[in-house]
């Protein structure tokens, strides 16, 4: 990149000046500016400045006070990019907050979702859920395995909606395998949408509870939120997206590989399931078990196990799960 200019001249600047930061290594341009210059655009919007990158130098134009804040933010972002080779959405938020003095939890390991407000406030309610939320913040691919009622789907959807509201992503994709249990899709009444709706209903319920039916419908109409069966994912590449695969125990190994390789730039994947409740034929190994065995030790991937003590549904659900386990 030899030239990048983003931002508009401040409308209320009392004195227009400019400042040139130190030169930037070409290898740091992409992580510093973000996919499709997302970081750069947010810096310009937040500090009301124009930022130009030319021949390895960054020039910031605007009011003196705004320039100082923007330069401080750019310097901190450069430090993180140089150290780690990338800047996560959470790191970007924390750096912006530290520069502006806004209130953001600076220790995500202790309270990862303290600022998570989606319709009604959503927070992890157990130590296991806290580990799960932390893993989503800190890793690009997360596998969550646990019994019914542990919040595997609900927390993932909540964090996806939160990331969308903060403009960290442009799209949410909710995916579920359409595994038949006694009835063939071809014999169910209605068109294809009506046939697959029962499989996707739990994801829709969680989504609508958080942002309301009307808003969810509008976002789906504009393709900002997409709810699809797993088979429809083949051949796609999803950039700037938060992708959730629910009921992943009902995938085959080849389906899981296909799904995981849909991941594009600046995207997160959360895969959730209960390995004790597979609907696959007995001779077929669950893709969820296979994936966690193959990928659990790869950097950037986290596997979180939830247990009966993390169940947050009706109190009887925990007893029911325990009774079947024993």
PDB file of C-alpha atoms in Angstrom:
ATOM      1  CA  UNK A   1       0.000   0.000   0.000  1.00  0.00           C
ATOM      2  CA  UNK A   2       1.560   3.309  -1.061  1.00  0.00           C
ATOM      3  CA  UNK A   3      -1.356   5.591  -0.388  1.00  0.00           C
ATOM      4  CA  UNK A   4      -4.275   5.451   2.000  1.00  0.00           C
ATOM      5  CA  UNK A   5      -6.296   8.488   2.911  1.00  0.00           C
ATOM      6  CA  UNK A   6      -9.325   8.206   5.126  1.00  0.00           C
ATOM      7  CA  UNK A   7     -11.356  10.732   7.009  1.00  0.00           C
ATOM      8  CA  UNK A   8     -12.753  14.186   6.422  1.00  0.00           C
ATOM      9  CA  UNK A   9     -11.631  17.554   7.620  1.00  0.00           C
ATOM     10  CA  UNK A  10     -13.046  18.333  11.074  1.00  0.00           C
ATOM     11  CA  UNK A  11     -16.056  20.604  10.962  1.00  0.00           C
ATOM     12  CA  UNK A  12     -15.301  22.394  14.229  1.00  0.00           C
ATOM     13  CA  UNK A  13     -11.515  22.500  14.335  1.00  0.00           C
ATOM     14  CA  UNK A  14     -10.251  25.808  15.642  1.00  0.00           C
ATOM     15  CA  UNK A  15      -6.857  25.399  13.986  1.00  0.00           C
ATOM     16  CA  UNK A  16      -6.034  22.840  11.324  1.00  0.00           C
ATOM     17  CA  UNK A  17      -2.607  21.290  11.772  1.00  0.00           C
ATOM     18  CA  UNK A  18      -0.981  17.999  10.869  1.00  0.00           C
ATOM     19  CA  UNK A  19       1.448  15.619  12.484  1.00  0.00           C
ATOM     20  CA  UNK A  20       3.621  12.922  10.927  1.00  0.00           C
ATOM     21  CA  UNK A  21       4.316   9.854  13.022  1.00  0.00           C
ATOM     22  CA  UNK A  22       7.442   7.768  12.746  1.00  0.00           C
ATOM     23  CA  UNK A  23       7.782   5.529   9.700  1.00  0.00           C
ATOM     24  CA  UNK A  24       5.851   2.262   9.658  1.00  0.00           C
ATOM     25  CA  UNK A  25       7.131  -1.100   8.507  1.00  0.00           C
ATOM     26  CA  UNK A  26       5.196  -2.325   5.422  1.00  0.00           C
ATOM     27  CA  UNK A  27       4.440  -5.594   7.198  1.00  0.00           C
ATOM     28  CA  UNK A  28       2.533  -3.733   9.919  1.00  0.00           C
ATOM     29  CA  UNK A  29       0.243  -1.781   7.592  1.00  0.00           C
ATOM     30  CA  UNK A  30      -2.454  -4.464   7.322  1.00  0.00           C
ATOM     31  CA  UNK A  31      -2.719  -5.349  11.041  1.00  0.00           C
ATOM     32  CA  UNK A  32      -2.508  -1.667  12.004  1.00  0.00           C
ATOM     33  CA  UNK A  33      -5.167  -0.431   9.583  1.00  0.00           C
ATOM     34  CA  UNK A  34      -7.304  -3.569   9.919  1.00  0.00           C
ATOM     35  CA  UNK A  35      -9.185  -5.563   7.275  1.00  0.00           C
ATOM     36  CA  UNK A  36     -10.531  -3.167   4.643  1.00  0.00           C
ATOM     37  CA  UNK A  37      -9.059  -0.295   6.700  1.00  0.00           C
ATOM     38  CA  UNK A  38     -11.620  -0.816   9.487  1.00  0.00           C
ATOM     39  CA  UNK A  39      -9.287   0.388  12.253  1.00  0.00           C
ATOM     40  CA  UNK A  40      -8.295   3.446  10.263  1.00  0.00           C
ATOM     41  CA  UNK A  41     -11.902   4.412   9.572  1.00  0.00           C
ATOM     42  CA  UNK A  42     -12.864   4.070  13.214  1.00  0.00           C
ATOM     43  CA  UNK A  43      -9.890   6.177  14.294  1.00  0.00           C
ATOM     44  CA  UNK A  44     -10.913   8.951  11.900  1.00  0.00           C
ATOM     45  CA  UNK A  45     -14.539   8.835  13.022  1.00  0.00           C
ATOM     46  CA  UNK A  46     -13.713   8.722  16.714  1.00  0.00           C
ATOM     47  CA  UNK A  47     -11.136  11.532  16.745  1.00  0.00           C
ATOM     48  CA  UNK A  48     -12.529  13.642  13.892  1.00  0.00           C
ATOM     49  CA  UNK A  49      -9.281  13.623  11.920  1.00  0.00           C
ATOM     50  CA  UNK A  50      -8.025  12.706   8.466  1.00  0.00           C
ATOM     51  CA  UNK A  51      -5.247  10.118   8.261  1.00  0.00           C
ATOM     52  CA  UNK A  52      -2.954   9.689   5.259  1.00  0.00           C
ATOM     53  CA  UNK A  53      -0.452   6.887   4.725  1.00  0.00           C
ATOM     54  CA  UNK A  54       2.148   7.599   2.067  1.00  0.00           C
ATOM     55  CA  UNK A  55       5.568   6.022   1.475  1.00  0.00           C
ATOM     56  CA  UNK A  56       5.719   4.446   4.915  1.00  0.00           C
ATOM     57  CA  UNK A  57       4.681   7.578   6.838  1.00  0.00           C
ATOM     58  CA  UNK A  58       1.377   8.296   8.574  1.00  0.00           C
ATOM     59  CA  UNK A  59       0.132  11.893   8.611  1.00  0.00           C
ATOM     60  CA  UNK A  60      -2.766  12.956  10.832  1.00  0.00           C
ATOM     61  CA  UNK A  61      -4.615  16.192  10.087  1.00  0.00           C
ATOM     62  CA  UNK A  62      -7.096  17.947  12.333  1.00  0.00           C
ATOM     63  CA  UNK A  63      -7.359  19.957  15.522  1.00  0.00           C
ATOM     64  CA  UNK A  64      -4.328  19.877  17.839  1.00  0.00           C
ATOM     65  CA  UNK A  65      -6.135  18.038  20.626  1.00  0.00           C
ATOM     66  CA  UNK A  66      -7.666  15.486  18.244  1.00  0.00           C
ATOM     67  CA  UNK A  67      -4.310  14.887  16.559  1.00  0.00           C
ATOM     68  CA  UNK A  68      -2.671  14.205  19.909  1.00  0.00           C
ATOM     69  CA  UNK A  69      -5.292  11.602  20.854  1.00  0.00           C
ATOM     70  CA  UNK A  70      -5.250   9.972  17.419  1.00  0.00           C
ATOM     71  CA  UNK A  71      -1.445   9.821  17.388  1.00  0.00           C
ATOM     72  CA  UNK A  72      -1.463   8.256  20.847  1.00  0.00           C
ATOM     73  CA  UNK A  73      -3.907   5.591  19.639  1.00  0.00           C
ATOM     74  CA  UNK A  74      -1.873   4.903  16.482  1.00  0.00           C
ATOM     75  CA  UNK A  75       1.298   4.543  18.544  1.00  0.00           C
ATOM     76  CA  UNK A  76      -0.283   2.031  20.896  1.00  0.00           C
ATOM     77  CA  UNK A  77      -1.783   0.077  18.015  1.00  0.00           C
ATOM     78  CA  UNK A  78       1.629  -0.041  16.298  1.00  0.00           C
ATOM     79  CA  UNK A  79       3.167  -1.491  19.441  1.00  0.00           C
ATOM     80  CA  UNK A  80       0.610  -4.303  19.605  1.00  0.00           C
ATOM     81  CA  UNK A  81       0.867  -4.994  15.861  1.00  0.00           C
ATOM     82  CA  UNK A  82       4.670  -5.171  16.049  1.00  0.00           C
ATOM     83  CA  UNK A  83       4.584  -7.501  19.051  1.00  0.00           C
ATOM     84  CA  UNK A  84       1.850  -9.916  17.963  1.00  0.00           C
ATOM     85  CA  UNK A  85       1.476  -9.436  14.228  1.00  0.00           C
ATOM     86  CA  UNK A  86      -2.226  -8.635  14.570  1.00  0.00           C
ATOM     87  CA  UNK A  87      -4.699  -6.594  16.583  1.00  0.00           C
ATOM     88  CA  UNK A  88      -7.805  -8.343  17.852  1.00  0.00           C
ATOM     89  CA  UNK A  89     -11.136  -6.466  18.003  1.00  0.00           C
ATOM     90  CA  UNK A  90     -10.975  -6.582  21.789  1.00  0.00           C
ATOM     91  CA  UNK A  91      -7.474  -5.097  21.849  1.00  0.00           C
ATOM     92  CA  UNK A  92      -8.585  -2.302  19.539  1.00  0.00           C
ATOM     93  CA  UNK A  93     -11.512  -1.452  21.839  1.00  0.00           C
ATOM     94  CA  UNK A  94      -9.292  -1.450  24.916  1.00  0.00           C
ATOM     95  CA  UNK A  95      -6.679   0.789  23.286  1.00  0.00           C
ATOM     96  CA  UNK A  96      -9.320   3.267  22.157  1.00  0.00           C
ATOM     97  CA  UNK A  97     -10.798   3.288  25.655  1.00  0.00           C
ATOM     98  CA  UNK A  98      -7.414   3.798  27.307  1.00  0.00           C
ATOM     99  CA  UNK A  99      -6.700   6.788  25.061  1.00  0.00           C
ATOM    100  CA  UNK A 100     -10.090   8.440  25.543  1.00  0.00           C
ATOM    101  CA  UNK A 101     -10.531   7.504  29.203  1.00  0.00           C
ATOM    102  CA  UNK A 102     -13.804   5.707  28.548  1.00  0.00           C
ATOM    103  CA  UNK A 103     -14.901   2.987  30.940  1.00  0.00           C
ATOM    104  CA  UNK A 104     -14.074  -0.452  29.565  1.00  0.00           C
ATOM    105  CA  UNK A 105     -13.036  -3.458  31.614  1.00  0.00           C
ATOM    106  CA  UNK A 106      -9.271  -3.653  31.224  1.00  0.00           C
ATOM    107  CA  UNK A 107      -9.005  -7.213  32.533  1.00  0.00           C
ATOM    108  CA  UNK A 108     -11.048  -9.445  30.224  1.00  0.00           C
ATOM    109  CA  UNK A 109      -9.710 -12.553  31.949  1.00  0.00           C
ATOM    110  CA  UNK A 110     -11.709 -11.731  35.038  1.00  0.00           C
ATOM    111  CA  UNK A 111     -14.912 -10.268  33.597  1.00  0.00           C
ATOM    112  CA  UNK A 112     -15.030 -10.783  29.848  1.00  0.00           C
ATOM    113  CA  UNK A 113     -18.592  -9.711  29.214  1.00  0.00           C
ATOM    114  CA  UNK A 114     -19.048  -6.947  31.761  1.00  0.00           C
ATOM    115  CA  UNK A 115     -19.882  -4.539  28.963  1.00  0.00           C
ATOM    116  CA  UNK A 116     -22.058  -6.969  27.052  1.00  0.00           C
ATOM    117  CA  UNK A 117     -25.550  -5.511  26.767  1.00  0.00           C
ATOM    118  CA  UNK A 118     -27.866  -7.014  24.182  1.00  0.00           C
ATOM    119  CA  UNK A 119     -31.478  -6.023  24.790  1.00  0.00           C
ATOM    120  CA  UNK A 120     -31.516  -7.275  28.350  1.00  0.00           C
ATOM    121  CA  UNK A 121     -28.053  -7.465  29.911  1.00  0.00           C
ATOM    122  CA  UNK A 122     -26.269 -10.749  29.228  1.00  0.00           C
ATOM    123  CA  UNK A 123     -23.407 -11.921  31.438  1.00  0.00           C
ATOM    124  CA  UNK A 124     -21.680 -15.230  32.142  1.00  0.00           C
ATOM    125  CA  UNK A 125     -23.310 -16.726  35.224  1.00  0.00           C
ATOM    126  CA  UNK A 126     -20.898 -19.542  36.110  1.00  0.00           C
ATOM    127  CA  UNK A 127     -17.112 -20.019  36.110  1.00  0.00           C
ATOM    128  CA  UNK A 128     -17.442 -22.301  33.095  1.00  0.00           C
ATOM    129  CA  UNK A 129     -19.391 -19.683  31.157  1.00  0.00           C
ATOM    130  CA  UNK A 130     -16.752 -17.092  32.089  1.00  0.00           C
ATOM    131  CA  UNK A 131     -14.037 -19.333  30.622  1.00  0.00           C
ATOM    132  CA  UNK A 132     -16.184 -19.751  27.526  1.00  0.00           C
ATOM    133  CA  UNK A 133     -16.691 -15.996  27.068  1.00  0.00           C
ATOM    134  CA  UNK A 134     -12.974 -15.368  27.595  1.00  0.00           C
ATOM    135  CA  UNK A 135     -12.099 -17.973  24.991  1.00  0.00           C
ATOM    136  CA  UNK A 136     -14.352 -16.257  22.431  1.00  0.00           C
ATOM    137  CA  UNK A 137     -12.695 -12.911  23.162  1.00  0.00           C
ATOM    138  CA  UNK A 138      -9.173 -14.276  22.918  1.00  0.00           C
ATOM    139  CA  UNK A 139      -9.365 -16.863  20.108  1.00  0.00           C
ATOM    140  CA  UNK A 140     -10.607 -16.881  16.528  1.00  0.00           C
ATOM    141  CA  UNK A 141     -11.974 -20.448  16.713  1.00  0.00           C
ATOM    142  CA  UNK A 142     -13.679 -21.816  19.826  1.00  0.00           C
ATOM    143  CA  UNK A 143     -15.240 -25.221  20.434  1.00  0.00           C
ATOM    144  CA  UNK A 144     -17.749 -25.389  23.301  1.00  0.00           C
ATOM    145  CA  UNK A 145     -18.801 -28.848  24.489  1.00  0.00           C
ATOM    146  CA  UNK A 146     -21.329 -29.419  27.234  1.00  0.00           C
ATOM    147  CA  UNK A 147     -24.815 -30.603  28.155  1.00  0.00           C
ATOM    148  CA  UNK A 148     -28.098 -28.865  27.414  1.00  0.00           C
ATOM    149  CA  UNK A 149     -28.731 -25.619  29.251  1.00  0.00           C
ATOM    150  CA  UNK A 150     -25.123 -24.514  29.739  1.00  0.00           C
ATOM    151  CA  UNK A 151     -25.507 -21.445  27.518  1.00  0.00           C
ATOM    152  CA  UNK A 152     -23.352 -22.707  24.646  1.00  0.00           C
ATOM    153  CA  UNK A 153     -25.567 -21.208  21.953  1.00  0.00           C
ATOM    154  CA  UNK A 154     -27.016 -18.309  23.919  1.00  0.00           C
ATOM    155  CA  UNK A 155     -23.674 -16.797  24.972  1.00  0.00           C
ATOM    156  CA  UNK A 156     -22.218 -17.200  21.490  1.00  0.00           C
ATOM    157  CA  UNK A 157     -25.200 -15.425  19.901  1.00  0.00           C
ATOM    158  CA  UNK A 158     -25.031 -12.673  22.545  1.00  0.00           C
ATOM    159  CA  UNK A 159     -21.358 -12.018  21.861  1.00  0.00           C
ATOM    160  CA  UNK A 160     -21.965 -12.071  18.118  1.00  0.00           C
ATOM    161  CA  UNK A 161     -24.718  -9.454  18.437  1.00  0.00           C
ATOM    162  CA  UNK A 162     -22.474  -7.372  20.685  1.00  0.00           C
ATOM    163  CA  UNK A 163     -19.642  -7.508  18.124  1.00  0.00           C
ATOM    164  CA  UNK A 164     -22.098  -6.445  15.412  1.00  0.00           C
ATOM    165  CA  UNK A 165     -23.328  -3.490  17.463  1.00  0.00           C
ATOM    166  CA  UNK A 166     -19.734  -2.373  18.050  1.00  0.00           C
ATOM    167  CA  UNK A 167     -19.071  -2.654  14.291  1.00  0.00           C
ATOM    168  CA  UNK A 168     -16.285  -5.163  14.846  1.00  0.00           C
ATOM    169  CA  UNK A 169     -17.926  -7.374  12.221  1.00  0.00           C
ATOM    170  CA  UNK A 170     -20.354  -6.810   9.350  1.00  0.00           C
ATOM    171  CA  UNK A 171     -22.294 -10.057   9.442  1.00  0.00           C
ATOM    172  CA  UNK A 172     -23.553 -12.805  11.749  1.00  0.00           C
ATOM    173  CA  UNK A 173     -23.994 -16.293  10.308  1.00  0.00           C
ATOM    174  CA  UNK A 174     -25.882 -18.871  12.384  1.00  0.00           C
ATOM    175  CA  UNK A 175     -25.521 -22.438  11.142  1.00  0.00           C
ATOM    176  CA  UNK A 176     -27.042 -25.775  12.095  1.00  0.00           C
ATOM    177  CA  UNK A 177     -26.850 -29.253  10.540  1.00  0.00           C
ATOM    178  CA  UNK A 178     -30.253 -30.434   9.325  1.00  0.00           C
ATOM    179  CA  UNK A 179     -30.024 -33.990  10.644  1.00  0.00           C
ATOM    180  CA  UNK A 180     -33.232 -35.888  10.095  1.00  0.00           C
ATOM    181  CA  UNK A 181     -34.760 -37.674  13.065  1.00  0.00           C
ATOM    182  CA  UNK A 182     -37.550 -39.941  11.842  1.00  0.00           C
ATOM    183  CA  UNK A 183     -38.948 -37.692   9.117  1.00  0.00           C
ATOM    184  CA  UNK A 184     -37.388 -36.906   5.761  1.00  0.00           C
ATOM    185  CA  UNK A 185     -37.114 -33.269   4.766  1.00  0.00           C
ATOM    186  CA  UNK A 186     -38.726 -34.122   1.463  1.00  0.00           C
ATOM    187  CA  UNK A 187     -41.945 -35.252   3.141  1.00  0.00           C
ATOM    188  CA  UNK A 188     -42.328 -32.298   5.489  1.00  0.00           C
ATOM    189  CA  UNK A 189     -44.940 -29.761   4.305  1.00  0.00           C
ATOM    190  CA  UNK A 190     -44.076 -26.362   2.849  1.00  0.00           C
ATOM    191  CA  UNK A 191     -41.255 -24.864   0.781  1.00  0.00           C
ATOM    192  CA  UNK A 192     -37.551 -25.265   1.585  1.00  0.00           C
ATOM    193  CA  UNK A 193     -37.616 -22.429   4.146  1.00  0.00           C
ATOM    194  CA  UNK A 194     -40.496 -24.121   5.971  1.00  0.00           C
ATOM    195  CA  UNK A 195     -38.695 -27.474   5.840  1.00  0.00           C
ATOM    196  CA  UNK A 196     -35.461 -26.219   7.426  1.00  0.00           C
ATOM    197  CA  UNK A 197     -37.092 -23.804   9.904  1.00  0.00           C
ATOM    198  CA  UNK A 198     -37.527 -26.433  12.683  1.00  0.00           C
ATOM    199  CA  UNK A 199     -33.798 -27.158  12.644  1.00  0.00           C
ATOM    200  CA  UNK A 200     -32.879 -23.471  12.913  1.00  0.00           C
ATOM    201  CA  UNK A 201     -35.555 -22.477  15.422  1.00  0.00           C
ATOM    202  CA  UNK A 202     -33.322 -22.538  18.557  1.00  0.00           C
ATOM    203  CA  UNK A 203     -30.909 -20.074  16.959  1.00  0.00           C
ATOM    204  CA  UNK A 204     -33.763 -17.808  15.895  1.00  0.00           C
ATOM    205  CA  UNK A 205     -35.265 -17.926  19.395  1.00  0.00           C
ATOM    206  CA  UNK A 206     -31.993 -16.817  21.004  1.00  0.00           C
ATOM    207  CA  UNK A 207     -31.539 -14.062  18.453  1.00  0.00           C
ATOM    208  CA  UNK A 208     -35.057 -12.682  18.785  1.00  0.00           C
ATOM    209  CA  UNK A 209     -34.912 -12.749  22.582  1.00  0.00           C
ATOM    210  CA  UNK A 210     -31.863 -10.492  22.493  1.00  0.00           C
ATOM    211  CA  UNK A 211     -32.739  -7.905  19.860  1.00  0.00           C
ATOM    212  CA  UNK A 212     -36.466  -8.370  19.313  1.00  0.00           C
ATOM    213  CA  UNK A 213     -38.430  -9.928  16.486  1.00  0.00           C
ATOM    214  CA  UNK A 214     -38.712  -6.821  14.295  1.00  0.00           C
ATOM    215  CA  UNK A 215     -35.048  -5.877  14.457  1.00  0.00           C
ATOM    216  CA  UNK A 216     -33.997  -9.472  13.846  1.00  0.00           C
ATOM    217  CA  UNK A 217     -36.315  -9.659  10.828  1.00  0.00           C
ATOM    218  CA  UNK A 218     -34.938  -6.420   9.353  1.00  0.00           C
ATOM    219  CA  UNK A 219     -31.322  -7.508   9.827  1.00  0.00           C
ATOM    220  CA  UNK A 220     -32.107 -10.837   8.184  1.00  0.00           C
ATOM    221  CA  UNK A 221     -33.840  -9.109   5.269  1.00  0.00           C
ATOM    222  CA  UNK A 222     -30.697  -7.038   4.703  1.00  0.00           C
ATOM    223  CA  UNK A 223     -28.505 -10.137   4.980  1.00  0.00           C
ATOM    224  CA  UNK A 224     -26.673  -8.741   8.020  1.00  0.00           C
ATOM    225  CA  UNK A 225     -27.822 -11.806   9.941  1.00  0.00           C
ATOM    226  CA  UNK A 226     -28.040 -15.078   8.060  1.00  0.00           C
ATOM    227  CA  UNK A 227     -29.474 -18.291   9.451  1.00  0.00           C
ATOM    228  CA  UNK A 228     -28.654 -21.263   7.243  1.00  0.00           C
ATOM    229  CA  UNK A 229     -28.394 -25.057   7.285  1.00  0.00           C
ATOM    230  CA  UNK A 230     -24.861 -26.410   7.200  1.00  0.00           C
ATOM    231  CA  UNK A 231     -25.182 -27.788   3.661  1.00  0.00           C
ATOM    232  CA  UNK A 232     -25.615 -24.247   2.307  1.00  0.00           C
ATOM    233  CA  UNK A 233     -22.138 -23.237   3.528  1.00  0.00           C
ATOM    234  CA  UNK A 234     -20.216 -25.173   0.883  1.00  0.00           C
ATOM    235  CA  UNK A 235     -18.100 -23.046  -1.440  1.00  0.00           C
ATOM    236  CA  UNK A 236     -18.415 -19.822   0.552  1.00  0.00           C
ATOM    237  CA  UNK A 237     -15.786 -17.562   2.149  1.00  0.00           C
ATOM    238  CA  UNK A 238     -17.016 -15.340   4.985  1.00  0.00           C
ATOM    239  CA  UNK A 239     -15.056 -12.178   5.806  1.00  0.00           C
ATOM    240  CA  UNK A 240     -15.764  -9.807   8.718  1.00  0.00           C
ATOM    241  CA  UNK A 241     -18.211 -12.326  10.145  1.00  0.00           C
ATOM    242  CA  UNK A 242     -19.088 -14.017  13.425  1.00  0.00           C
ATOM    243  CA  UNK A 243     -20.031 -17.571  12.492  1.00  0.00           C
ATOM    244  CA  UNK A 244     -21.740 -19.943  14.925  1.00  0.00           C
ATOM    245  CA  UNK A 245     -22.275 -23.652  14.291  1.00  0.00           C
ATOM    246  CA  UNK A 246     -24.820 -25.106  16.713  1.00  0.00           C
ATOM    247  CA  UNK A 247     -25.519 -28.808  17.416  1.00  0.00           C
ATOM    248  CA  UNK A 248     -22.106 -29.583  15.927  1.00  0.00           C
ATOM    249  CA  UNK A 249     -22.141 -33.132  17.314  1.00  0.00           C
ATOM    250  CA  UNK A 250     -24.403 -33.946  14.351  1.00  0.00           C
ATOM    251  CA  UNK A 251     -21.769 -33.095  11.747  1.00  0.00           C
ATOM    252  CA  UNK A 252     -19.526 -35.597  10.021  1.00  0.00           C
ATOM    253  CA  UNK A 253     -15.761 -35.070   9.850  1.00  0.00           C
ATOM    254  CA  UNK A 254     -15.948 -33.936   6.227  1.00  0.00           C
ATOM    255  CA  UNK A 255     -18.764 -31.494   7.023  1.00  0.00           C
ATOM    256  CA  UNK A 256     -16.798 -30.036   9.916  1.00  0.00           C
ATOM    257  CA  UNK A 257     -13.715 -29.555   7.735  1.00  0.00           C
ATOM    258  CA  UNK A 258     -15.869 -27.883   5.096  1.00  0.00           C
ATOM    259  CA  UNK A 259     -17.413 -25.542   7.677  1.00  0.00           C
ATOM    260  CA  UNK A 260     -14.168 -24.512   9.389  1.00  0.00           C
ATOM    261  CA  UNK A 261     -12.522 -23.673   6.076  1.00  0.00           C
ATOM    262  CA  UNK A 262     -15.256 -21.125   5.253  1.00  0.00           C
ATOM    263  CA  UNK A 263     -13.538 -18.693   7.620  1.00  0.00           C
ATOM    264  CA  UNK A 264     -12.280 -15.498   5.983  1.00  0.00           C
ATOM    265  CA  UNK A 265     -10.404 -12.401   7.133  1.00  0.00           C
ATOM    266  CA  UNK A 266     -11.406 -10.774  10.436  1.00  0.00           C
ATOM    267  CA  UNK A 267     -13.841 -13.557  11.283  1.00  0.00           C
ATOM    268  CA  UNK A 268     -14.559 -15.647  14.350  1.00  0.00           C
ATOM    269  CA  UNK A 269     -16.014 -19.141  14.523  1.00  0.00           C
ATOM    270  CA  UNK A 270     -17.770 -20.665  17.527  1.00  0.00           C
ATOM    271  CA  UNK A 271     -18.699 -24.341  17.340  1.00  0.00           C
ATOM    272  CA  UNK A 272     -20.990 -25.729  20.049  1.00  0.00           C
ATOM    273  CA  UNK A 273     -22.446 -29.120  20.756  1.00  0.00           C
ATOM    274  CA  UNK A 274     -23.183 -31.935  23.192  1.00  0.00           C
ATOM    275  CA  UNK A 275     -21.227 -35.062  22.316  1.00  0.00           C
ATOM    276  CA  UNK A 276     -23.626 -37.207  24.385  1.00  0.00           C
ATOM    277  CA  UNK A 277     -26.619 -36.356  22.163  1.00  0.00           C
ATOM    278  CA  UNK A 278     -25.623 -37.201  18.596  1.00  0.00           C
ATOM    279  CA  UNK A 279     -28.272 -38.131  16.021  1.00  0.00           C
ATOM    280  CA  UNK A 280     -25.766 -39.561  13.564  1.00  0.00           C
ATOM    281  CA  UNK A 281     -25.866 -43.252  12.606  1.00  0.00           C
ATOM    282  CA  UNK A 282     -23.822 -45.374  15.010  1.00  0.00           C
ATOM    283  CA  UNK A 283     -21.074 -46.136  12.483  1.00  0.00           C
ATOM    284  CA  UNK A 284     -20.342 -42.463  11.753  1.00  0.00           C
ATOM    285  CA  UNK A 285     -17.935 -40.571  14.023  1.00  0.00           C
ATOM    286  CA  UNK A 286     -19.039 -37.130  15.141  1.00  0.00           C
ATOM    287  CA  UNK A 287     -17.193 -34.311  13.406  1.00  0.00           C
ATOM    288  CA  UNK A 288     -17.153 -32.413  16.703  1.00  0.00           C
ATOM    289  CA  UNK A 289     -15.200 -35.157  18.489  1.00  0.00           C
ATOM    290  CA  UNK A 290     -12.882 -35.533  15.527  1.00  0.00           C
ATOM    291  CA  UNK A 291     -12.198 -31.793  15.243  1.00  0.00           C
ATOM    292  CA  UNK A 292     -11.399 -31.251  18.910  1.00  0.00           C
ATOM    293  CA  UNK A 293      -9.002 -34.205  18.838  1.00  0.00           C
ATOM    294  CA  UNK A 294      -7.238 -32.894  15.726  1.00  0.00           C
ATOM    295  CA  UNK A 295      -7.277 -29.150  16.385  1.00  0.00           C
ATOM    296  CA  UNK A 296      -7.344 -28.685  20.163  1.00  0.00           C
ATOM    297  CA  UNK A 297      -3.629 -27.849  20.437  1.00  0.00           C
ATOM    298  CA  UNK A 298      -3.406 -25.443  17.497  1.00  0.00           C
ATOM    299  CA  UNK A 299      -2.606 -21.847  18.434  1.00  0.00           C
ATOM    300  CA  UNK A 300      -5.610 -19.596  17.995  1.00  0.00           C
ATOM    301  CA  UNK A 301      -8.077 -22.407  18.696  1.00  0.00           C
ATOM    302  CA  UNK A 302      -9.644 -23.060  22.103  1.00  0.00           C
ATOM    303  CA  UNK A 303     -11.724 -25.978  23.371  1.00  0.00           C
ATOM    304  CA  UNK A 304     -13.983 -25.243  26.355  1.00  0.00           C
ATOM    305  CA  UNK A 305     -15.792 -27.959  28.291  1.00  0.00           C
ATOM    306  CA  UNK A 306     -18.931 -27.028  30.216  1.00  0.00           C
ATOM    307  CA  UNK A 307     -20.514 -29.264  32.864  1.00  0.00           C
ATOM    308  CA  UNK A 308     -23.781 -29.716  34.729  1.00  0.00           C
ATOM    309  CA  UNK A 309     -22.806 -27.007  37.225  1.00  0.00           C
ATOM    310  CA  UNK A 310     -22.901 -24.538  34.311  1.00  0.00           C
ATOM    311  CA  UNK A 311     -26.554 -25.283  33.515  1.00  0.00           C
ATOM    312  CA  UNK A 312     -28.614 -22.106  33.897  1.00  0.00           C
ATOM    313  CA  UNK A 313     -32.061 -23.275  32.791  1.00  0.00           C
ATOM    314  CA  UNK A 314     -34.801 -24.477  35.135  1.00  0.00           C
ATOM    315  CA  UNK A 315     -33.213 -26.097  38.234  1.00  0.00           C
ATOM    316  CA  UNK A 316     -34.714 -29.434  37.257  1.00  0.00           C
ATOM    317  CA  UNK A 317     -32.668 -29.544  34.039  1.00  0.00           C
ATOM    318  CA  UNK A 318     -29.452 -30.055  35.996  1.00  0.00           C
ATOM    319  CA  UNK A 319     -31.007 -32.945  37.926  1.00  0.00           C
ATOM    320  CA  UNK A 320     -32.357 -34.492  34.740  1.00  0.00           C
ATOM    321  CA  UNK A 321     -28.940 -34.369  33.052  1.00  0.00           C
ATOM    322  CA  UNK A 322     -27.272 -35.859  36.123  1.00  0.00           C
ATOM    323  CA  UNK A 323     -29.838 -38.668  36.259  1.00  0.00           C
ATOM    324  CA  UNK A 324     -29.239 -39.649  32.629  1.00  0.00           C
ATOM    325  CA  UNK A 325     -25.464 -39.424  33.020  1.00  0.00           C
ATOM    326  CA  UNK A 326     -25.564 -41.801  35.942  1.00  0.00           C
TER     327      UNK A 326
END
